[in-house]
Coordinates of C-alpha atoms and ligand atoms in Angstrom, one line a residue:
Chain A
X1 CA -1.1 2.7 -18.3
X2 CA -4.8 2.5 -16.5
X3 CA -2.8 1.8 -13.5
X4 CA -0.9 4.8 -12.9
X5 CA -3.4 6.8 -13.9
X6 CA -6.0 5.9 -11.5
X7 CA -3.3 6.0 -8.8
X8 CA -2.2 9.5 -9.9
X9 CA -6.1 10.2 -9.9
X10 CA -6.0 9.1 -6.6
X11 CA -2.9 11.6 -5.1
X12 CA -4.9 14.6 -7.1
X13 CA -8.2 13.9 -6.2
X14 CA -7.5 13.2 -2.5
X15 CA -4.8 16.7 -2.7
X16 CA -7.6 18.3 -4.0
X17 CA -10.6 17.2 -0.9
X18 CA -7.9 18.6 1.9
X19 CA -8.1 22.0 1.8
X20 CA -6.9 22.5 5.2
X21 CA -3.5 20.5 3.6
X22 CA -3.4 23.0 0.8
X23 CA -3.5 26.0 3.6
X24 CA -1.8 24.8 5.7
X25 CA 1.1 24.6 3.5
X26 CA 1.2 27.9 1.7
X27 CA 1.6 29.3 5.1
X28 CA 5.1 28.4 5.5
X29 CA 5.8 29.2 2.0
X30 CA 4.3 32.7 2.6
X31 CA 5.7 33.3 6.1
X32 CA 9.2 33.0 3.9
X33 CA 8.5 35.5 1.8
X34 CA 7.8 38.2 3.3
X35 CA 9.1 38.3 6.5
X36 CA 12.7 37.3 4.7
X37 CA 11.8 39.2 2.3
X38 CA 11.0 42.5 3.6
X39 CA 13.4 41.6 7.0
X40 CA 16.5 41.0 4.9
X41 CA 15.6 43.3 1.8
X42 CA 17.3 46.6 2.3
X43 CA 20.8 44.3 3.6
X44 CA 20.9 42.2 0.6
X45 CA 20.1 45.7 -1.2
X46 CA 23.1 47.5 0.7
X47 CA 25.2 44.7 0.1
X48 CA 25.1 45.0 -3.9
X49 CA 22.8 41.9 -4.3
X50 CA 19.7 44.2 -6.0
X51 CA 16.4 42.7 -5.3
X52 CA 16.1 40.2 -2.9
X53 CA 12.0 39.4 -3.1
X54 CA 13.6 38.8 -7.0
X55 CA 16.1 36.4 -5.5
X56 CA 14.3 34.8 -3.4
X57 CA 10.9 34.0 -4.6
X58 CA 12.7 31.4 -7.0
X59 CA 14.0 29.9 -3.6
X60 CA 10.8 29.2 -1.8
X61 CA 8.8 28.2 -4.7
X62 CA 12.0 24.7 -4.4
X63 CA 11.5 25.1 -0.7
X64 CA 7.7 24.7 -1.4
X65 CA 7.9 22.2 -3.4
X66 CA 10.4 20.1 -1.4
X67 CA 8.7 19.9 1.2
X68 CA 5.0 18.7 -0.6
X69 CA 6.6 15.9 -2.4
X70 CA 9.1 14.4 0.1
X71 CA 5.8 14.5 2.3
X72 CA 3.7 12.9 -0.7
X73 CA 6.7 10.4 -1.5
X74 CA 6.2 9.5 2.5
X75 CA 2.3 9.2 2.2
X76 CA 3.2 5.7 1.6
X77 CA 4.2 5.0 5.1
X78 CA -0.1 6.3 6.7
X79 CA -0.9 3.6 3.4
X80 CA 0.8 0.8 4.8
X81 CA -0.7 1.2 8.8
X82 CA -3.6 2.1 7.3
X83 CA -4.0 -0.8 5.2
X84 CA -4.5 0.0 1.5
X85 CA -0.7 -0.1 0.5
X86 CA -1.9 -4.3 0.3
X87 CA -4.6 -3.2 -2.2
X88 CA -2.2 -2.3 -4.2
X89 CA 0.7 -4.8 -3.5
X90 CA -1.4 -7.7 -4.3
X91 CA -2.4 -6.6 -7.8
X92 CA -1.4 -8.4 -11.2
X93 CA 0.4 -5.1 -11.6
X94 CA 3.7 -4.4 -11.9
X95 CA 5.0 -2.6 -8.9
X96 CA 7.5 -0.2 -11.3
X97 CA 3.4 0.9 -12.6
X98 CA 2.3 1.6 -8.9
X99 CA 5.3 3.2 -8.0
X100 CA 5.3 5.6 -11.3
X101 CA 1.8 5.9 -10.8
X102 CA 1.9 7.4 -7.1
X103 CA 5.1 9.1 -7.7
X104 CA 3.4 11.6 -10.7
X105 CA 0.3 12.0 -8.5
X106 CA 2.6 13.0 -5.5
X107 CA 4.8 15.6 -8.0
X108 CA 2.4 16.6 -9.5
X109 CA 0.9 18.4 -6.4
X110 CA 4.3 19.9 -5.7
X111 CA 4.1 20.7 -8.8
X112 CA 0.8 23.1 -8.6
X113 CA 2.0 23.8 -4.9
X114 CA 5.2 25.8 -6.8
X115 CA 2.8 27.3 -9.0
X116 CA 0.7 28.9 -6.4
X117 CA 3.7 29.9 -4.6
X118 CA 4.8 31.9 -8.0
X119 CA 1.6 32.8 -7.9
X120 CA 1.5 34.0 -4.1
X121 CA 4.8 35.8 -4.6
X122 CA 4.1 38.2 -7.5
X123 CA 1.6 40.2 -4.6
X124 CA 5.2 40.4 -2.5
X125 CA 7.0 42.2 -5.6
X126 CA 8.1 38.9 -7.4
X127 CA 8.3 39.8 -11.3
X128 CA 9.7 37.0 -13.6
X129 CA 11.4 39.0 -16.1
X130 CA 10.4 37.8 -18.9
X131 CA 7.0 35.4 -19.5
X132 CA 8.2 33.6 -22.7
X133 CA 10.6 31.3 -20.0
X134 CA 7.3 30.8 -17.7
X135 CA 7.2 27.1 -19.4
X136 CA 10.0 26.0 -18.9
X137 CA 10.0 27.5 -16.0
X138 CA 7.4 25.0 -14.7
X139 CA 9.6 22.3 -16.4
X140 CA 12.0 22.8 -14.1
X141 CA 9.2 23.0 -10.8
X142 CA 7.8 20.0 -12.0
X143 CA 11.3 17.4 -12.1
X144 CA 12.0 19.4 -8.9
X145 CA 8.9 17.8 -7.4
X146 CA 9.3 14.3 -8.9
X147 CA 13.1 14.3 -7.4
X148 CA 12.1 15.0 -3.9
X149 CA 8.4 12.5 -5.3
X150 CA 10.4 9.9 -5.5
X151 CA 13.1 10.6 -2.9
X152 CA 10.3 10.2 -0.1
X153 CA 9.0 6.8 -1.8
X154 CA 12.3 5.3 -1.7
X155 CA 12.8 6.3 1.8
X156 CA 9.4 5.9 3.1
X157 CA 9.9 2.0 1.3
X158 CA 12.0 1.1 4.0
X159 CA 10.0 2.5 6.7
X160 CA 7.1 1.3 9.0
X161 CA 5.9 4.1 11.1
X162 CA 6.4 8.3 11.1
X163 CA 9.2 7.1 14.0
X164 CA 12.0 8.1 11.7
X165 CA 10.2 10.8 10.1
X166 CA 11.6 13.9 12.1
X167 CA 15.0 12.6 11.7
X168 CA 15.4 12.9 8.2
X169 CA 13.3 16.9 8.3
X170 CA 16.2 17.2 10.6
X171 CA 18.9 16.2 8.6
X172 CA 18.0 15.8 5.1
X173 CA 15.0 18.2 4.0
X174 CA 16.3 21.5 5.9
X175 CA 20.0 20.7 5.1
X176 CA 19.1 20.1 1.3
X177 CA 17.0 23.0 1.7
X178 CA 19.1 25.8 3.3
X179 CA 22.3 25.0 1.6
X180 CA 20.7 24.9 -1.8
X181 CA 20.6 28.7 -2.7
X182 CA 17.5 29.3 -1.6
X183 CA 17.8 32.0 0.8
X184 CA 22.5 33.3 -0.2
X185 CA 24.1 33.1 -3.8
X186 CA 26.2 30.5 -4.1
X187 CA 29.4 32.4 -4.7
X188 CA 32.1 32.5 -2.6
X189 CA 30.7 30.7 0.2
X190 CA 33.3 28.6 2.5
X191 CA 35.1 25.4 0.1
X192 CA 32.9 23.1 2.6
X193 CA 30.4 25.0 1.9
X194 CA 30.4 24.9 -1.3
X195 CA 31.1 21.5 -2.2
X196 CA 27.5 20.2 -0.4
X197 CA 25.7 22.8 -2.6
X198 CA 27.4 20.9 -5.7
X199 CA 26.3 17.8 -4.9
X200 CA 22.7 18.9 -3.4
X201 CA 20.5 18.4 -6.5
X202 CA 17.8 21.1 -5.3
X203 CA 20.5 23.4 -5.9
X204 CA 20.7 22.6 -9.7
X205 CA 17.1 23.0 -9.6
X206 CA 16.5 26.7 -8.0
X207 CA 19.3 27.3 -10.0
X208 CA 17.1 26.4 -13.1
X209 CA 14.5 28.0 -11.7
X210 CA 16.8 31.5 -10.5
X211 CA 17.9 31.6 -14.8
X212 CA 14.6 30.7 -16.6
X213 CA 12.6 32.9 -13.9
X214 CA 14.6 36.0 -13.3
X215 CA 17.8 35.6 -15.6
X216 CA 20.4 34.7 -13.2
X217 CA 21.6 31.0 -13.2
X218 CA 24.9 30.4 -11.8
X219 CA 24.8 27.3 -14.1
X220 CA 24.3 27.3 -17.2
X221 CA 20.4 26.2 -17.4
X222 CA 21.5 23.1 -19.5
X223 CA 23.7 22.1 -16.8
X224 CA 20.7 22.6 -14.7
X225 CA 18.2 20.2 -15.5
X226 CA 20.8 17.8 -17.4
X227 CA 21.9 16.8 -13.7
X228 CA 18.0 16.9 -13.1
X229 CA 17.2 15.1 -15.2
X230 CA 19.8 12.3 -14.5
X231 CA 19.3 12.2 -10.2
X232 CA 15.9 11.8 -10.8
X233 CA 15.9 9.0 -13.2
X234 CA 18.0 7.8 -10.2
X235 CA 15.9 8.6 -7.2
X236 CA 12.8 6.6 -9.3
X237 CA 15.1 3.9 -10.1
X238 CA 15.9 3.6 -6.6
X239 CA 12.0 4.0 -5.1
X240 CA 11.5 1.4 -7.5
X241 CA 13.9 -0.9 -6.6
X242 CA 13.1 0.0 -2.9
X243 CA 8.9 -0.2 -3.3
X244 CA 9.9 -3.2 -4.9
X245 CA 10.5 -5.2 -1.9
X246 CA 7.9 -3.8 0.2
X247 CA 6.1 -6.6 2.0
X248 CA 3.3 -6.3 4.6
Chain B
X1 CA 5.9 -33.2 -10.0
X2 CA 2.8 -31.0 -9.4
X3 CA -0.2 -32.7 -9.9
X4 CA -1.9 -31.3 -12.6
X5 CA -5.3 -30.9 -10.5
X6 CA -4.2 -28.9 -7.6
X7 CA -3.6 -25.2 -7.8
X8 CA -2.0 -24.9 -4.6
X9 CA 1.1 -27.3 -3.5
X10 CA 2.8 -26.1 -0.3
X11 CA 6.4 -27.9 0.8
X12 CA 7.8 -27.6 4.3
X13 CA 6.9 -24.1 4.2
X14 CA 8.1 -21.5 7.4
X15 CA 7.7 -17.6 8.6
X16 CA 10.1 -16.7 11.1
X17 CA 9.7 -13.6 12.9
X18 CA 13.0 -13.0 14.5
X19 CA 13.6 -16.2 17.1
X20 CA 9.5 -16.3 16.7
X21 CA 8.2 -19.4 14.2
X22 CA 4.9 -18.2 13.4
X23 CA 4.5 -20.6 10.9
X24 CA 6.5 -23.7 11.2
X25 CA 7.1 -26.7 8.8
X26 CA 3.3 -26.8 7.2
X27 CA 2.8 -28.5 3.8
X28 CA -0.7 -29.3 2.4
X29 CA -2.4 -28.9 -1.0
X30 CA -5.7 -27.2 -2.0
X31 CA -7.5 -29.0 -5.3
X32 CA -8.8 -27.2 -8.7
X33 CA -12.2 -26.0 -7.6
X34 CA -12.7 -27.3 -4.7
X35 CA -13.1 -24.9 -1.1
X36 CA -10.2 -25.1 1.5
X37 CA -10.8 -24.0 5.3
X38 CA -7.3 -23.5 7.7
X39 CA -9.2 -23.5 10.9
X40 CA -7.5 -22.2 14.0
X41 CA -7.2 -19.7 16.6
X42 CA -5.9 -16.2 17.1
X43 CA -2.0 -16.6 16.4
X44 CA -2.3 -19.9 14.9
X45 CA -0.5 -18.4 11.7
X46 CA -3.5 -18.3 9.7
X47 CA -2.7 -14.7 8.1
X48 CA 0.9 -15.0 8.3
X49 CA 0.5 -18.1 5.7
X50 CA -2.0 -16.7 3.3
X51 CA 0.5 -13.5 3.3
X52 CA 3.5 -15.9 1.6
X53 CA 0.9 -17.1 -1.1
X54 CA -0.3 -14.4 -1.7
X55 CA 3.2 -12.9 -2.0
X56 CA 3.7 -10.7 0.7
X57 CA 5.7 -12.2 2.8
X58 CA 9.2 -13.6 1.8
X59 CA 8.7 -17.7 3.2
X60 CA 12.0 -18.3 5.7
X61 CA 11.9 -21.2 3.9
X62 CA 10.1 -24.2 2.3
X63 CA 8.3 -23.1 -1.4
X64 CA 4.7 -23.0 -2.9
X65 CA 4.0 -23.3 -5.5
X66 CA 0.0 -21.0 -7.0
X67 CA -1.8 -22.5 -10.0
X68 CA 1.5 -24.0 -11.3
X69 CA 3.8 -20.6 -10.7
X70 CA 6.6 -20.2 -7.8
X71 CA 5.0 -17.8 -5.8
X72 CA 8.3 -16.8 -4.9
X73 CA 10.2 -16.8 -8.0
X74 CA 6.9 -16.1 -10.1
X75 CA 5.2 -13.5 -7.8
X76 CA 3.2 -11.4 -11.2
X77 CA 2.6 -14.2 -12.8
X78 CA 1.5 -15.3 -9.8
X79 CA -0.7 -12.4 -8.9
X80 CA -2.9 -12.5 -12.0
X81 CA -4.4 -15.7 -10.4
X82 CA -5.7 -15.1 -7.1
X83 CA -8.1 -12.2 -5.6
X84 CA -7.8 -11.7 -1.8
X85 CA -10.1 -10.3 0.6
X86 CA -7.3 -9.0 3.9
X87 CA -7.9 -10.2 7.2
X88 CA -7.0 -6.2 8.1
X89 CA -8.4 -3.4 6.5
X90 CA -7.6 -2.2 3.2
X91 CA -9.4 0.5 1.4
X92 CA -9.0 4.4 1.7
X93 CA -10.5 5.7 3.9
X94 CA -10.7 9.0 1.9
X95 CA -12.0 8.1 -1.0
X96 CA -15.8 7.3 -2.0
X97 CA -16.8 3.3 -2.1
X98 CA -17.3 3.5 -5.4
X99 CA -13.4 5.1 -6.1
X100 CA -12.4 2.5 -4.1
X101 CA -14.3 -0.5 -6.7
X102 CA -13.1 2.1 -9.1
X103 CA -9.5 1.8 -8.5
X104 CA -9.7 -2.2 -7.8
X105 CA -11.4 -2.8 -11.4
X106 CA -8.8 -0.9 -13.1
X107 CA -6.0 -2.9 -10.8
X108 CA -7.1 -5.4 -12.4
X109 CA -7.9 -5.0 -15.8
X110 CA -11.9 -5.1 -15.7
X111 CA -13.5 -3.4 -18.6
X112 CA -16.0 -0.9 -18.2
X113 CA -19.4 -2.7 -18.2
X114 CA -18.3 -5.4 -16.6
X115 CA -17.8 -3.3 -14.0
X116 CA -20.7 -1.3 -13.8
X117 CA -22.5 -4.9 -13.9
X118 CA -20.7 -6.0 -11.0
X119 CA -20.1 -3.2 -9.3
X120 CA -24.3 -2.4 -8.9
X121 CA -24.8 -6.5 -7.7
X122 CA -22.0 -6.3 -5.2
X123 CA -22.8 -3.1 -3.8
X124 CA -26.5 -4.2 -3.4
X125 CA -25.3 -7.3 -1.7
X126 CA -23.6 -6.0 1.1
X127 CA -26.2 -3.0 1.2
X128 CA -23.4 -0.2 0.2
X129 CA -24.9 0.6 -3.2
X130 CA -26.4 4.1 -2.0
X131 CA -23.9 4.9 0.6
X132 CA -21.5 4.4 -2.8
X133 CA -20.5 8.1 -2.7
X134 CA -20.1 9.0 0.8
X135 CA -16.6 8.6 1.6
X136 CA -15.7 5.3 3.1
X137 CA -14.4 7.5 6.5
X138 CA -17.5 7.7 7.7
X139 CA -17.8 3.9 7.4
X140 CA -18.9 1.9 10.1
X141 CA -16.7 -0.8 11.2
X142 CA -19.2 -4.0 9.5
X143 CA -19.4 -1.3 6.5
X144 CA -16.1 -1.1 5.9
X145 CA -16.2 -5.2 6.1
X146 CA -19.0 -5.4 3.8
X147 CA -17.4 -3.3 1.3
X148 CA -13.9 -4.7 1.5
X149 CA -16.2 -7.7 0.7
X150 CA -17.7 -6.4 -2.5
X151 CA -14.3 -5.3 -3.7
X152 CA -12.6 -8.2 -3.6
X153 CA -15.3 -10.0 -5.4
X154 CA -15.3 -7.8 -7.8
X155 CA -13.1 -10.2 -10.3
X156 CA -12.8 -14.0 -10.6
X157 CA -9.2 -15.1 -10.5
X158 CA -9.0 -18.7 -9.9
X159 CA -7.5 -18.7 -6.7
X160 CA -9.8 -16.4 -4.1
X161 CA -8.3 -16.0 -0.8
X162 CA -10.7 -15.0 1.9
X163 CA -8.9 -14.0 5.9
X164 CA -11.4 -14.3 8.4
X165 CA -14.2 -12.9 5.4
X166 CA -17.0 -13.0 8.1
X167 CA -15.5 -11.6 11.3
X168 CA -18.2 -9.0 12.2
X169 CA -20.6 -9.4 9.4
X170 CA -24.1 -9.7 10.8
X171 CA -25.3 -12.7 9.5
X172 CA -27.5 -12.1 6.4
X173 CA -24.3 -10.6 5.0
X174 CA -22.6 -13.7 5.6
X175 CA -25.7 -15.6 3.9
X176 CA -25.2 -13.2 0.8
X177 CA -21.5 -13.8 0.5
X178 CA -21.2 -17.1 1.1
X179 CA -24.3 -17.9 -1.9
X180 CA -22.3 -15.2 -4.0
X181 CA -19.8 -17.4 -3.6
X182 CA -21.0 -20.8 -4.0
X183 CA -22.0 -19.6 -6.7
X184 CA -18.9 -18.6 -7.8
X185 CA -17.4 -22.0 -7.3
X186 CA -19.7 -24.3 -8.9
X187 CA -20.5 -21.7 -11.8
X188 CA -16.2 -20.5 -13.3
X189 CA -14.7 -23.2 -10.7
X190 CA -12.7 -20.6 -8.6
X191 CA -11.2 -22.6 -6.3
X192 CA -11.2 -21.3 -1.8
X193 CA -9.4 -20.3 0.0
X194 CA -10.5 -19.5 3.7
X195 CA -9.3 -18.9 7.2
X196 CA -11.7 -18.8 10.1
X197 CA -11.9 -19.4 14.1
X198 CA -15.6 -20.4 13.2
X199 CA -16.2 -24.1 13.3
X200 CA -19.5 -24.2 12.0
X201 CA -18.4 -22.3 8.9
X202 CA -15.6 -24.5 8.6
X203 CA -18.0 -27.6 9.3
X204 CA -20.6 -25.5 6.6
X205 CA -18.7 -24.4 3.5
X206 CA -15.3 -26.8 3.4
X207 CA -14.8 -29.4 0.8
X208 CA -11.9 -30.1 3.3
X209 CA -10.2 -29.2 6.2
X210 CA -6.4 -27.9 7.7
X211 CA -6.1 -27.4 11.8
X212 CA -3.4 -25.2 12.2
X213 CA -2.2 -24.4 15.8
X214 CA 1.0 -22.9 16.6
X215 CA 1.9 -22.6 13.5
X216 CA 1.2 -26.7 12.8
X217 CA -1.5 -28.2 10.5
X218 CA -2.3 -30.8 13.2
X219 CA -4.7 -32.5 10.9
X220 CA -6.0 -32.2 7.5
X221 CA -9.0 -33.4 5.7
X222 CA -12.9 -33.7 5.3
X223 CA -15.0 -33.2 8.2
X224 CA -16.0 -36.4 8.7
X225 CA -12.9 -37.6 8.1
X226 CA -11.8 -35.5 11.1
X227 CA -14.6 -35.9 13.7
X228 CA -13.8 -40.1 12.2
X229 CA -10.1 -39.8 12.9
X230 CA -10.6 -38.3 16.9
X231 CA -14.1 -40.4 17.2
X232 CA -16.0 -37.3 17.6
X233 CA -18.9 -36.5 16.4
X234 CA -18.8 -32.8 16.1
X235 CA -15.7 -30.7 14.1
X236 CA -15.5 -29.2 17.8
X237 CA -15.6 -32.2 19.6
X238 CA -13.1 -33.0 17.6
X239 CA -11.1 -29.9 17.5
X240 CA -11.0 -30.3 21.4
X241 CA -9.4 -33.9 21.1
X242 CA -7.2 -32.5 18.3
X243 CA -5.3 -29.3 19.6
X244 CA -6.5 -30.2 23.5
X245 CA -8.1 -26.7 24.3
X246 CA -11.0 -25.1 22.2
X247 CA -10.7 -22.9 20.4
X248 CA -11.7 -19.1 22.0
X249 CA -8.8 -19.9 24.7
X250 CA -10.7 -18.8 27.9
X251 CA -7.8 -17.4 30.6
X252 CA -7.0 -19.9 32.5
X253 CA -6.3 -22.5 29.9
X254 CA -2.6 -22.2 28.8
X255 CA -2.4 -25.4 31.8
X256 CA -4.5 -26.9 29.7
X257 CA -3.0 -25.8 26.1
X258 CA 1.3 -26.8 27.1
X259 CA -0.2 -30.4 28.2
X260 CA -1.7 -30.4 25.5
X261 CA 1.4 -29.3 23.4
X262 CA 3.6 -32.1 24.7
X263 CA 0.9 -34.7 23.7
X264 CA 0.5 -33.6 20.4
X265 CA 4.4 -33.9 20.2
X266 CA 4.5 -37.2 22.2
X267 CA 1.9 -38.2 18.9
X268 CA 4.3 -37.8 16.4
Ligands
LIG1 N1 5.3 -9.0 11.5 C1 5.0 -9.5 12.4 N2 6.1 -9.6 13.3 C2 5.9 -10.2 14.5 N3 5.0 -10.8 15.0 C3 3.9 -11.7 14.0 C4 3.7 -10.6 12.5 N4 2.8 -11.1 11.5 C5 2.4 -12.1 12.8 N5 2.9 -12.3 14.0 C6 2.6 -13.2 14.7 O1 3.0 -14.7 14.4 C7 1.7 -15.4 14.9 C8 0.3 -15.9 14.2 O2 0.0 -14.2 13.7 P1 -1.3 -15.0 12.4 O3 -0.6 -15.4 11.6 O4 -1.6 -13.4 11.8 O5 -2.3 -15.4 13.0 P2 -3.7 -15.8 12.4 O6 -4.5 -15.1 12.0 O7 -4.0 -16.8 12.6 O8 -4.6 -15.1 14.1 C9 0.9 -14.4 16.0 O9 1.8 -14.5 17.2 C10 1.6 -12.6 15.0 O10 1.5 -12.5 16.7
LIG2 MG1 -5.6 -13.8 10.7

């Protein structure tokens, strides 16, 4: 327990101390909200979709959680390079607890990031339809955060430097984002795209956010929750396995 | 069979990185309570061996027992038995000195009061107590090294591994560290496994020395035994006569080194 807590705390402290990282990582979601929200708003409304900002904000919240979470997981590569990872790997505690502490810490950071983006979204006109559902929305945010931090951990456990990072961004993270329904509705898509979006776990996260924040889920909230929870558990299991095999 | 008094037993240990053999079929044992030194030049395979002994690297072949545990198969249990000061940096530079100490204490389950007492004592020893709230990233290389040592001594394990601990340390801290470790060794019976390429250090602190070169253990014994065996009067000369080269290789010595290898090959 103490292991999980201290490694969780470490991630939080490091996050709170890097003001530039916090500000920097908010730039992108703000740009998307403003540029896409205002830029495509009228087309979307003409197409009969209603308010695009309402539709877009949950997607952008999901996006910023996705990026922050993957990044938190990938941080293991730095710990490998700067050597701190060794300090934890030789300690008389289970590797699972080490992995869990780090992952929970990274997920908390990503979750906080999501909440900050939610607050920012209200400044560009986003209005949650039911404030009572903010708590379930936060549960979805945290699940998305946990899932992708664990995925980042699993990937980073297999990498020794940042060389592969660009590859992962371009061929995994960006597709996960663009094909998740974050920017457009998941209805009336070509069959192949539809299949991909159905496999993509982020689709269920963003759908869950839409369900709770603007009462517009495509699937049911229970489907969203169950799929997310199961994939999260699977990612933690795979991440913990790869992490336990790290050599330094 | 494991002899009870051996806390470390290594049999035919080999580590290959691709085709390169970093540690080549070495065997040795370390007795409970002794200070054992691995003496060898850079690249001899000292760190690679320590990494295998401390569960960080999987051996290519051979086996290791530490405190009666099979290091590969019972890695979790093994980790309860040792502490280590790494040769390479292992601090989190985005945290303060004290926070690095705290994480170590938590990982090793140190009770709060013991932690408070020891961290103050150790940080004073390495003269970092006044800087404990500063970020490690602002420390000089020497300060980081001192912090690594203080952190490594926070908990008192059965076996303490020190990988070139005094590299880059000032003589004063070096002395403080060794007297602290000597004390641990005597009062708590902690076994010390140290690697070094300083002759005088090995000579002074170690009960027994293994000389390692190019991944092979060439000779082992007490400093006196090594001198006797080679008919030399100093450990330095003994080393030279065993390996065919000085521990700090000068440029242009490779020819001599090759001859040394042939000589060793012939002798075995
Ligand atoms: N991960 C690795 N991959 C490839 N070669 C390595 C690796 N680690 C160490 N080596 C090589 O193994 C040899 C022994 O290294 P090391 O154990 O660090 O020596 P020492 O600690 O005695 O200076 C060196 O030639 C080094 O370059
Ligand atoms: Mg070394």
